[in-house]
CSV table of C-alpha atoms in Angstrom, one decimal:
chain,number,residue,atom,x,y,z
A,55,UNK,CA,-12.9,10.7,12.9
A,56,UNK,CA,-10.3,12.4,10.2
A,57,UNK,CA,-9.8,11.9,6.7
A,58,UNK,CA,-6.5,12.1,5.5
A,59,UNK,CA,-5.2,13.2,1.7
A,60,UNK,CA,-1.6,13.8,1.0
A,61,UNK,CA,0.1,15.2,-2.3
A,62,UNK,CA,3.2,12.8,-2.0
A,63,UNK,CA,1.1,10.3,-3.0
A,64,UNK,CA,-0.9,9.8,-6.3
A,65,UNK,CA,-4.3,11.1,-5.9
A,66,UNK,CA,-7.2,9.0,-5.2
A,67,UNK,CA,-9.2,7.4,-8.4
A,68,UNK,CA,-12.6,7.8,-7.1
A,69,UNK,CA,-14.5,9.4,-4.5
A,70,UNK,CA,-12.1,8.1,-1.4
A,71,UNK,CA,-9.6,9.3,1.0
A,72,UNK,CA,-6.3,8.2,1.3
A,73,UNK,CA,-6.4,6.9,4.7
A,74,UNK,CA,-8.7,7.7,7.5
A,75,UNK,CA,-7.7,8.4,11.4
A,76,UNK,CA,-9.9,7.1,14.3
A,77,UNK,CA,-8.5,7.5,17.6
A,78,UNK,CA,-4.7,6.3,17.3
A,79,UNK,CA,-5.4,4.0,14.8
A,80,UNK,CA,-4.6,4.2,11.0
A,81,UNK,CA,-6.6,2.6,8.2
A,82,UNK,CA,-5.1,3.6,4.7
A,83,UNK,CA,-7.2,2.8,1.2
A,84,UNK,CA,-5.3,0.4,-1.3
A,85,UNK,CA,-2.4,1.8,-2.6
A,86,UNK,CA,-1.7,0.7,-6.5
A,87,UNK,CA,1.4,1.4,-8.3
A,88,UNK,CA,0.7,4.6,-9.6
A,89,UNK,CA,3.3,7.5,-9.8
A,90,UNK,CA,2.9,11.0,-8.0
A,91,UNK,CA,1.1,11.9,-11.6
A,92,UNK,CA,-1.5,9.2,-11.6
A,93,UNK,CA,0.4,7.0,-13.9
A,94,UNK,CA,0.9,3.0,-13.8
A,95,UNK,CA,4.8,2.8,-13.0
A,96,UNK,CA,5.3,-0.3,-15.6
A,97,UNK,CA,4.3,-3.9,-16.3
A,98,UNK,CA,7.1,-5.4,-13.4
A,99,UNK,CA,5.5,-6.6,-10.5
A,100,UNK,CA,9.1,-6.1,-8.4
A,101,UNK,CA,8.8,-2.1,-9.8
A,102,UNK,CA,4.8,-2.1,-9.1
A,103,UNK,CA,5.3,-3.5,-5.4
A,104,UNK,CA,8.3,-0.8,-4.7
A,105,UNK,CA,6.1,1.6,-6.1
A,106,UNK,CA,2.9,0.5,-3.9
A,107,UNK,CA,5.1,0.4,-0.9
A,108,UNK,CA,6.2,4.2,-1.2
A,109,UNK,CA,3.0,5.4,-1.6
A,110,UNK,CA,2.0,3.3,1.4
A,111,UNK,CA,4.4,5.0,3.1
A,112,UNK,CA,4.0,8.4,2.0
A,113,UNK,CA,-0.2,7.9,3.0
A,114,UNK,CA,1.3,6.9,6.3
A,115,UNK,CA,3.4,9.7,7.1
A,116,UNK,CA,0.9,12.0,6.3
A,117,UNK,CA,-1.4,10.3,8.7
A,118,UNK,CA,1.2,10.5,11.5
A,119,UNK,CA,2.2,6.8,11.3
A,120,UNK,CA,4.9,4.9,9.8
A,121,UNK,CA,5.8,1.2,8.3
A,122,UNK,CA,7.1,0.4,11.6
A,123,UNK,CA,4.1,1.0,13.1
A,124,UNK,CA,1.8,-1.2,10.8
A,125,UNK,CA,-0.3,-3.6,12.7
A,126,UNK,CA,-1.9,-5.4,9.3
A,127,UNK,CA,-1.4,-5.2,5.5
A,128,UNK,CA,-3.9,-6.9,3.1
A,129,UNK,CA,-2.1,-7.8,-0.2
A,130,UNK,CA,-4.2,-8.0,-3.4
A,131,UNK,CA,-2.5,-9.7,-6.4
A,132,UNK,CA,-3.2,-10.3,-9.8
A,133,UNK,CA,-1.4,-13.6,-10.2
A,134,UNK,CA,-0.2,-15.7,-7.3
A,135,UNK,CA,2.6,-17.0,-9.5
A,136,UNK,CA,4.1,-13.2,-8.5
A,137,UNK,CA,3.8,-13.7,-4.9
A,138,UNK,CA,7.8,-15.0,-4.0
A,139,UNK,CA,8.6,-11.3,-6.1
A,140,UNK,CA,6.2,-9.5,-4.4
A,141,UNK,CA,7.1,-11.0,-1.1
A,142,UNK,CA,10.8,-10.4,-1.6
A,143,UNK,CA,10.2,-6.7,-2.3
A,144,UNK,CA,8.1,-6.7,0.5
A,145,UNK,CA,10.6,-7.9,2.8
A,146,UNK,CA,12.9,-4.9,2.2
A,147,UNK,CA,10.6,-2.5,3.6
A,148,UNK,CA,9.0,-4.8,6.7
A,149,UNK,CA,12.2,-6.9,7.9
A,150,UNK,CA,12.9,-5.9,11.5
A,151,UNK,CA,9.2,-5.4,11.8
A,152,UNK,CA,6.9,-7.8,10.8
A,153,UNK,CA,3.1,-7.0,10.6
A,154,UNK,CA,0.4,-9.4,10.3
A,155,UNK,CA,-0.6,-9.9,6.5
A,156,UNK,CA,-3.2,-11.3,4.4
A,157,UNK,CA,-2.7,-12.0,0.4
A,158,UNK,CA,-5.2,-13.2,-2.0
A,159,UNK,CA,-5.3,-13.6,-5.7
A,160,UNK,CA,-8.0,-11.5,-7.4
A,161,UNK,CA,-9.6,-11.7,-11.0
A,162,UNK,CA,-8.5,-8.0,-11.3
A,163,UNK,CA,-7.6,-4.7,-10.1
A,164,UNK,CA,-7.4,-1.2,-10.7
A,165,UNK,CA,-6.2,-0.1,-14.1
A,166,UNK,CA,-5.0,-3.8,-14.7
A,167,UNK,CA,-2.3,-3.4,-12.3
A,168,UNK,CA,-0.4,-6.7,-10.5
A,169,UNK,CA,-0.4,-5.5,-6.9
A,170,UNK,CA,-2.7,-3.5,-4.6
A,171,UNK,CA,-1.5,-2.8,-0.6
A,172,UNK,CA,-3.6,-1.6,2.0
A,173,UNK,CA,-2.8,-1.5,6.0
A,174,UNK,CA,-3.6,-0.8,9.6
A,175,UNK,CA,-1.3,1.4,11.4
A,176,UNK,CA,-0.7,2.8,14.9
A,177,UNK,CA,-0.9,6.6,14.8
A,178,UNK,CA,2.6,7.5,16.7
A,179,UNK,CA,2.8,11.3,15.9
């Protein structure tokens, strides 16, 4: 088991790693829409979703994986009414390869953001 930390994504806001690699699988921590400096990107859900997916991509790359190797994503959103917008942005990142996915509305997310995404992926490098 190997813990992954990357300088290409915002630092964890608690005592956890960006991801853990076990054998040939990568398990990421949930990524929220923070800039590399640790600031919330803004209030627009499309902009937040894009930042989350960019952070997720950086964590996967550091782990020896990529978005095309994702097996499953788990999406947590603060308002199910935002689902169509989140889904549209998500589709820009996952279009040829469509991993399994769950999406749930939660009462609150860290730093009161609108979206958080975590993933399980195959290690390819």
